[in-house]
Coordinates of C-alpha atoms in Angstrom, one line a residue:
M1 CA -13.9 -18.5 -21.2
K2 CA -13.3 -15.0 -22.6
V3 CA -16.9 -14.1 -21.7
F4 CA -16.5 -15.6 -18.2
F5 CA -13.2 -13.7 -17.5
R6 CA -14.7 -10.5 -18.9
R7 CA -17.6 -10.7 -16.5
I8 CA -15.3 -11.4 -13.6
H9 CA -13.0 -8.5 -14.6
L10 CA -16.0 -6.2 -14.9
Y11 CA -17.7 -7.1 -11.7
L12 CA -14.5 -6.9 -9.7
G13 CA -13.7 -3.6 -11.3
L14 CA -17.1 -2.1 -10.5
A15 CA -16.9 -3.4 -6.9
A16 CA -13.4 -2.0 -6.1
G17 CA -12.9 0.7 -8.7
L18 CA -13.5 3.7 -6.4
V19 CA -11.1 2.4 -3.7
I20 CA -8.5 1.5 -6.3
T21 CA -8.7 5.0 -7.7
I22 CA -8.3 6.6 -4.3
S23 CA -5.4 4.3 -3.4
C24 CA -3.6 5.1 -6.7
L25 CA -4.2 8.9 -6.4
T26 CA -3.0 9.0 -2.8
G27 CA -0.1 6.8 -3.6
A28 CA 0.9 9.3 -6.3
L29 CA 0.8 12.1 -3.7
L30 CA 3.0 10.0 -1.4
V31 CA 5.8 9.2 -3.9
F32 CA 7.6 12.5 -3.4
E33 CA 6.5 13.1 0.2
K34 CA 10.0 13.4 1.6
E35 CA 11.2 15.8 -1.1
L36 CA 8.1 18.0 -0.9
T37 CA 8.1 18.1 2.9
E38 CA 11.7 19.2 3.0
T39 CA 11.1 21.8 0.3
F40 CA 8.1 23.4 2.0
N41 CA 9.6 23.2 5.5
H42 CA 13.2 24.1 4.6
S43 CA 13.9 25.8 7.9
R44 CA 13.0 22.6 9.8
Y45 CA 15.6 20.5 8.0
Y46 CA 18.4 22.9 7.2
V47 CA 20.5 25.3 9.2
Q48 CA 23.4 27.7 8.6
P49 CA 26.6 25.6 9.1
E50 CA 29.1 26.8 11.6
K51 CA 32.6 25.7 12.6
E52 CA 31.9 22.8 14.9
R53 CA 28.9 20.8 16.0
L54 CA 28.1 20.5 19.7
P55 CA 28.7 17.1 21.3
L56 CA 25.6 14.9 21.0
D57 CA 25.3 14.4 24.8
Q58 CA 25.3 18.2 25.4
I59 CA 22.6 18.5 22.7
A60 CA 20.6 15.7 24.4
E61 CA 20.7 17.6 27.7
M62 CA 19.7 20.9 26.0
V63 CA 16.7 19.2 24.4
K64 CA 15.6 17.8 27.7
Q65 CA 15.7 21.3 29.2
Q66 CA 13.7 22.7 26.3
V67 CA 11.1 19.9 26.3
P68 CA 10.5 19.2 30.0
G69 CA 9.7 15.6 30.8
A70 CA 10.8 14.2 27.5
G71 CA 13.3 11.4 27.2
I72 CA 15.6 10.7 24.2
S73 CA 14.9 7.7 22.1
R74 CA 17.5 8.3 19.4
I75 CA 19.5 11.0 17.7
Q76 CA 20.0 11.1 14.0
V77 CA 23.0 12.9 12.6
Y78 CA 23.5 13.7 8.9
A79 CA 26.8 13.9 7.0
D80 CA 25.5 17.1 5.4
P81 CA 26.7 19.9 7.7
S82 CA 23.7 22.0 6.8
R83 CA 21.2 19.4 8.1
S84 CA 19.5 19.7 11.5
L85 CA 19.6 16.8 13.9
A86 CA 16.5 14.7 14.3
V87 CA 16.0 13.8 18.0
Q88 CA 13.3 11.2 18.5
L89 CA 11.6 12.0 21.8
D90 CA 10.1 9.5 24.3
E91 CA 7.4 11.4 26.1
G92 CA 6.0 8.9 28.5
K93 CA 6.1 9.1 32.3
K94 CA 9.0 8.5 34.6
G95 CA 11.9 10.1 32.9
G96 CA 10.3 10.1 29.5
M97 CA 10.0 6.4 29.1
S98 CA 6.4 5.0 28.8
K99 CA 5.2 2.0 30.7
E100 CA 4.9 0.1 27.4
A101 CA 8.4 1.0 26.4
R102 CA 9.9 0.0 29.7
G103 CA 8.1 -3.4 29.5
E104 CA 9.3 -3.9 25.9
S105 CA 12.9 -2.6 26.3
K106 CA 14.6 -6.0 25.7
K107 CA 12.3 -6.8 22.8
E108 CA 12.9 -3.5 21.1
A109 CA 16.7 -3.8 21.5
G110 CA 16.7 -6.4 18.8
K111 CA 14.5 -4.6 16.3
E112 CA 16.0 -2.5 13.5
M113 CA 15.7 1.2 13.9
K114 CA 14.1 3.2 11.2
P115 CA 15.1 6.7 10.1
A116 CA 13.0 9.6 11.4
G117 CA 10.1 10.5 9.2
D118 CA 8.9 7.0 8.3
K119 CA 5.2 6.7 8.4
A120 CA 5.1 3.1 9.5
V121 CA 7.7 0.5 10.6
R122 CA 7.6 -3.2 10.7
A123 CA 8.9 -5.2 13.6
G124 CA 8.8 -9.0 13.8
G125 CA 6.7 -9.2 10.7
K126 CA 3.9 -7.1 12.1
E127 CA 3.0 -3.6 11.0
Q128 CA 3.0 -0.9 13.6
K129 CA 2.0 2.7 13.3
K130 CA 4.8 5.2 13.9
S131 CA 5.4 6.0 17.5
K132 CA 3.3 9.0 18.8
G133 CA 6.5 10.5 20.3
R134 CA 7.4 13.7 18.6
T135 CA 10.7 14.5 16.8
A136 CA 12.7 17.5 17.9
F137 CA 14.6 19.1 15.0
V138 CA 17.6 20.7 16.5
N139 CA 20.3 23.1 15.3
P140 CA 23.5 21.0 15.8
Y141 CA 25.7 24.1 16.4
T142 CA 23.5 25.8 19.0
G143 CA 21.4 23.0 20.5
K144 CA 18.3 25.0 20.0
V145 CA 15.1 23.1 19.2
I146 CA 13.9 24.4 15.8
E147 CA 10.6 22.6 15.8
L148 CA 8.7 19.9 17.6
Y149 CA 7.3 17.7 14.9
S150 CA 4.5 15.2 15.0
Y151 CA 3.8 13.3 11.8
Q152 CA 0.3 12.5 12.9
K153 CA -0.6 16.2 12.7
T154 CA 0.6 16.8 9.2
F155 CA -1.2 16.9 5.9
Y156 CA 0.7 14.0 4.6
Y157 CA -0.4 11.8 7.5
Q158 CA -4.0 12.4 6.4
I159 CA -3.0 11.4 2.8
F160 CA -1.3 8.3 4.2
S161 CA -4.3 7.4 6.3
L162 CA -6.6 7.8 3.3
H163 CA -4.2 5.6 1.3
R164 CA -3.9 2.8 3.9
W165 CA -7.3 2.8 5.7
L166 CA -9.6 5.4 4.1
L167 CA -9.5 7.5 7.3
A168 CA -11.7 4.8 8.8
G169 CA -9.4 2.8 11.1
D170 CA -9.8 -1.0 11.1
T171 CA -12.9 -0.9 8.9
G172 CA -11.1 1.2 6.3
K173 CA -8.1 -1.1 6.5
M174 CA -10.4 -4.1 5.8
I175 CA -11.9 -2.3 2.8
T176 CA -8.6 -1.3 1.3
G177 CA -7.2 -4.8 1.9
A178 CA -10.1 -6.4 0.1
S179 CA -9.9 -3.9 -2.7
T180 CA -6.1 -4.6 -3.1
L181 CA -6.8 -8.3 -3.2
I182 CA -9.5 -7.7 -5.8
F183 CA -7.1 -5.6 -7.8
L184 CA -4.7 -8.5 -8.0
F185 CA -7.4 -10.7 -9.6
I186 CA -8.3 -7.8 -11.9
L187 CA -4.8 -7.6 -13.2
I188 CA -4.7 -11.4 -13.8
T189 CA -8.0 -11.5 -15.6
G190 CA -6.9 -8.4 -17.6
I191 CA -4.0 -10.3 -19.0
V192 CA -6.2 -13.2 -20.0
L193 CA -8.6 -10.8 -21.8
W194 CA -5.7 -9.0 -23.5
W195 CA -4.1 -12.1 -24.9
P196 CA -4.5 -11.9 -28.7
K197 CA -5.6 -14.7 -31.0
T198 CA -3.8 -13.5 -34.1
R199 CA -0.7 -11.5 -35.0
K200 CA -2.9 -8.7 -36.4
I201 CA -4.7 -8.4 -33.1
L202 CA -1.4 -8.4 -31.3
Q203 CA -0.2 -5.4 -33.2
Q204 CA -3.4 -3.6 -32.4
R205 CA -3.0 -4.3 -28.7
L206 CA 0.6 -3.1 -28.5
K207 CA 0.0 0.4 -30.0
V208 CA -2.3 3.2 -28.9
K209 CA -4.2 4.7 -31.9
W210 CA -3.8 8.4 -30.8
D211 CA -5.6 9.7 -33.9
G212 CA -8.7 7.5 -33.4
G213 CA -12.0 8.6 -32.0
W214 CA -12.5 9.1 -28.3
K215 CA -14.0 5.6 -27.9
R216 CA -11.0 4.0 -29.6
L217 CA -8.6 6.1 -27.5
N218 CA -10.4 5.2 -24.3
H219 CA -10.2 1.5 -25.4
D220 CA -6.5 1.7 -26.0
M221 CA -5.8 3.7 -22.8
H222 CA -7.4 0.8 -20.9
V223 CA -6.2 -2.2 -22.9
V224 CA -2.9 -1.2 -24.4
L225 CA -1.5 0.9 -21.6
G226 CA -2.9 -1.6 -19.1
F227 CA -0.8 -4.3 -20.6
Y228 CA 2.4 -2.3 -20.5
V229 CA 2.1 -1.4 -16.8
C230 CA 0.4 -4.6 -15.6
I231 CA 3.6 -6.2 -14.2
F232 CA 4.6 -3.1 -12.3
L233 CA 1.1 -2.7 -10.9
F234 CA 1.3 -6.3 -9.9
V235 CA 4.5 -5.6 -7.9
S236 CA 2.8 -2.6 -6.2
V237 CA -0.3 -4.6 -5.3
F238 CA 1.6 -7.7 -4.2
T239 CA 3.8 -5.6 -1.8
G240 CA 0.7 -3.8 -0.6
L241 CA -0.9 -7.0 0.4
T242 CA 1.9 -7.8 2.8
W243 CA 0.7 -4.9 4.9
S244 CA -3.0 -5.7 4.5
Y245 CA -3.0 -9.3 5.5
E246 CA -0.9 -11.1 8.0
W247 CA -1.6 -14.5 6.4
F248 CA -0.3 -13.1 3.1
N249 CA 2.8 -11.8 4.8
K250 CA 3.5 -15.1 6.6
G251 CA 2.7 -17.0 3.4
L252 CA 5.3 -15.0 1.4
F253 CA 8.1 -15.9 3.8
A254 CA 6.9 -19.4 4.2
V255 CA 7.2 -19.9 0.4
L256 CA 10.7 -18.3 0.5
G257 CA 11.7 -20.5 3.3
A258 CA 13.3 -17.6 5.1
S259 CA 12.6 -15.5 8.2
P260 CA 12.1 -11.7 8.0
K261 CA 13.0 -11.2 11.7
P262 CA 16.0 -8.9 12.1
M263 CA 19.3 -9.9 13.6
E264 CA 19.1 -10.5 17.3
A265 CA 20.9 -7.8 19.2
P266 CA 23.8 -8.9 21.4
A267 CA 23.9 -8.1 25.1
S268 CA 26.4 -5.8 26.8
V269 CA 28.9 -7.3 29.3
V270 CA 28.4 -5.9 32.8
A271 CA 31.8 -5.9 34.5
P272 CA 32.3 -5.4 38.3
E273 CA 34.1 -2.1 37.8
T274 CA 31.4 -0.8 35.5
T275 CA 30.6 2.9 36.2
G276 CA 28.3 3.8 33.5
N277 CA 27.6 3.6 29.7
I278 CA 29.5 5.4 27.1
S279 CA 28.2 8.7 25.6
Y280 CA 26.3 9.3 22.4
E281 CA 29.3 11.1 21.0
A282 CA 31.6 8.2 21.8
A283 CA 29.3 5.7 20.2
L284 CA 29.0 7.9 17.1
T285 CA 32.8 8.2 16.9
Q286 CA 33.3 4.5 17.3
V287 CA 31.0 3.7 14.3
K288 CA 32.4 6.6 12.2
Q289 CA 35.8 4.8 12.5
Q290 CA 34.2 1.8 10.9
A291 CA 32.1 3.7 8.3
P292 CA 33.2 7.3 7.9
D293 CA 31.2 8.3 4.8
A294 CA 27.6 7.4 5.7
Q295 CA 24.7 9.6 4.7
Y296 CA 23.4 9.6 8.3
Y297 CA 24.0 7.9 11.6
A298 CA 21.1 7.2 14.0
V299 CA 22.2 6.5 17.6
A300 CA 19.9 4.7 20.0
M301 CA 20.9 4.2 23.6
P302 CA 19.9 1.0 25.4
R303 CA 16.9 0.9 27.7
D304 CA 18.4 -1.4 30.3
K305 CA 21.8 -2.6 31.5
E306 CA 21.7 -5.8 29.4
A307 CA 21.0 -4.2 26.0
S308 CA 23.6 -2.8 23.5
I309 CA 23.8 0.6 21.8
Q310 CA 22.4 0.4 18.3
V311 CA 23.8 2.7 15.6
T312 CA 22.1 2.5 12.2
L313 CA 23.6 4.2 9.2
L314 CA 22.8 4.6 5.5
P315 CA 26.0 4.1 3.5
A316 CA 27.1 6.6 0.9
G317 CA 25.7 5.8 -2.5
A318 CA 22.7 3.9 -1.2
L319 CA 19.7 4.6 -3.4
N320 CA 17.0 3.9 -0.9
E321 CA 16.7 3.9 2.9
A322 CA 16.3 0.1 3.1
A323 CA 20.0 -0.5 2.5
T324 CA 21.0 0.3 6.0
T325 CA 23.9 -1.1 8.1
S326 CA 23.5 -1.7 11.8
Y327 CA 26.2 -1.7 14.5
Y328 CA 25.7 -2.9 18.0
L329 CA 28.1 -1.6 20.7
D330 CA 28.7 -2.7 24.3
Q331 CA 27.2 0.2 26.2
F332 CA 30.0 0.1 28.8
S333 CA 33.1 -0.4 26.8
G334 CA 32.0 0.9 23.4
K335 CA 33.3 -2.3 21.7
V336 CA 31.6 -3.3 18.5
L337 CA 29.8 -6.5 19.4
K338 CA 28.1 -7.2 16.0
S339 CA 27.4 -5.5 12.7
Q340 CA 25.3 -6.3 9.7
T341 CA 25.2 -4.7 6.3
F342 CA 22.3 -5.0 3.9
S343 CA 24.2 -7.6 1.8
E344 CA 24.8 -9.7 4.9
R345 CA 21.2 -10.0 5.7
N346 CA 19.4 -13.3 5.0
L347 CA 16.9 -13.6 2.2
G348 CA 13.9 -13.0 4.4
Q349 CA 15.5 -9.8 5.9
K350 CA 16.4 -8.5 2.4
V351 CA 12.9 -9.1 1.1
R352 CA 11.4 -7.5 4.1
G353 CA 13.6 -4.5 3.7
M354 CA 12.8 -4.1 0.0
I355 CA 9.0 -4.3 0.3
K356 CA 8.6 -0.6 1.0
P357 CA 11.1 0.7 -1.6
L358 CA 9.4 -1.5 -4.2
H359 CA 5.9 -0.3 -3.2
T360 CA 6.8 3.4 -3.1
G361 CA 9.1 3.3 -6.1
S362 CA 12.2 4.6 -4.2
I363 CA 14.2 1.4 -4.9
F364 CA 16.4 3.1 -7.6
G365 CA 16.2 6.6 -6.4
L366 CA 14.8 9.5 -8.5
P367 CA 14.2 7.6 -11.8
S368 CA 12.1 4.9 -10.2
K369 CA 10.2 7.5 -8.2
I370 CA 9.2 9.4 -11.3
F371 CA 8.1 6.1 -12.9
A372 CA 6.1 5.2 -9.7
L373 CA 4.4 8.6 -9.9
L374 CA 3.3 8.0 -13.5
L375 CA 2.4 4.4 -12.7
A376 CA 0.1 5.5 -9.9
L377 CA -1.6 8.2 -12.0
L378 CA -2.1 5.8 -14.8
G379 CA -3.4 3.2 -12.4
A380 CA -6.0 5.6 -11.2
T381 CA -7.4 6.0 -14.7
F382 CA -8.1 2.3 -15.3
P383 CA -11.3 2.0 -13.3
T384 CA -12.7 5.0 -15.2
T385 CA -11.6 3.9 -18.7
G386 CA -12.9 0.4 -17.9
T387 CA -16.3 1.7 -16.8
I388 CA -16.6 3.8 -19.9
L389 CA -15.6 0.8 -22.0
W390 CA -18.3 -1.3 -20.4
I391 CA -20.9 1.5 -20.9
N392 CA -20.0 1.8 -24.6
R393 CA -20.3 -1.9 -25.2
T394 CA -23.6 -2.1 -23.3
M395 CA -25.0 0.8 -25.4
K396 CA -23.7 -0.8 -28.6
K397 CA -25.4 -4.1 -27.7
K398 CA -28.7 -2.3 -26.9
K399 CA -28.6 -0.4 -30.1
A400 CA -27.9 -3.5 -32.1
A401 CA -30.8 -5.3 -30.4
K402 CA -33.1 -2.4 -31.0
N403 CA -32.2 -2.2 -34.7
K404 CA -32.7 -6.0 -35.0
R405 CA -36.3 -5.7 -33.6
S406 CA -37.1 -2.8 -35.9
V407 CA -36.4 -4.7 -39.0
V408 CA -39.7 -5.9 -40.6
P409 CA -39.6 -9.5 -42.0
P410 CA -40.2 -9.7 -45.8
L411 CA -43.2 -12.1 -45.6
A412 CA -44.9 -10.0 -43.0
A413 CA -44.5 -7.0 -45.3
A414 CA -46.0 -8.9 -48.2

């Protein structure tokens, strides 16, 4: 059985090793994407604080004047007074709303809004690429657009595309999906091969012999370190498969017996005396009364008269951006119709929200991100160390066979 599993482990590793290496290296580059992006583009995200921020509705009008034909999808306001506003633009026709958006307005009203800057969002259990609409970063004190930002035109989008679909669209996605599934079986067979028969062997497989020769060091880098990080790589691979295969995603929630669909958005009440909906600023003020210390607030106005205003916030102290709270306001009265914190979500919604933080390593903030970076870099070495290990064993067997053939039998010599 050991020989059988070793062959399976080897053949799968040779088949998917290159893609696994690329996925791990690009994953390592993406771990601190947010921090590096903000560091190298400081003027985009930070401004000089002044006495008072302009009302959101005035800012919205100023943005429309500076970006002709654009509509406003949402406005994200940060608690940090030095942060710029992130205004998500809707740059379709007819007032900035695309035909697709108009047709999906009711459906979109019930989907959880994601913070600006996310590379991909999930809605209704299906992965969707981030909207092509640009984000206008705006000085909240002057209303001036600092920069019109499109994620698809950035360096990190190319890294993300390489990570998810090898820059090759659906074909690349199929290859990375298959390689990720193969990686899962590689990890399982690796544990079977690692399992020791004796206590002495166990001690050898729990410690790297740093003072050994390069062949022994290569062996320990693959076998010993592979054991220590196996469970964490398993989590990364498992969460990655939910994006690669719809059947895997559905199967996960079927096993859990829970639905990942977000809470259904309540409808606004249209009264006979209704004159219009409340302002961005009024919606923000209403939610701030409920949660005054959030890290950010993202306000999205409804697309029709039946929908409600959605305000998504990240509570103070939250370690990752999955732990958001959503408020739904009546667009005419401003009354809070429904709210949901992360702890109030059902099991399926919680699992869905935690998949990305688990995969990227952001679940516990900076410490887990550092660990995720090291994990990804180490994961990228395993296909190489495994291949070297196989070559060394092959050469050793060939050398042993050659020496055996070169030995002259005693009777023949006589």
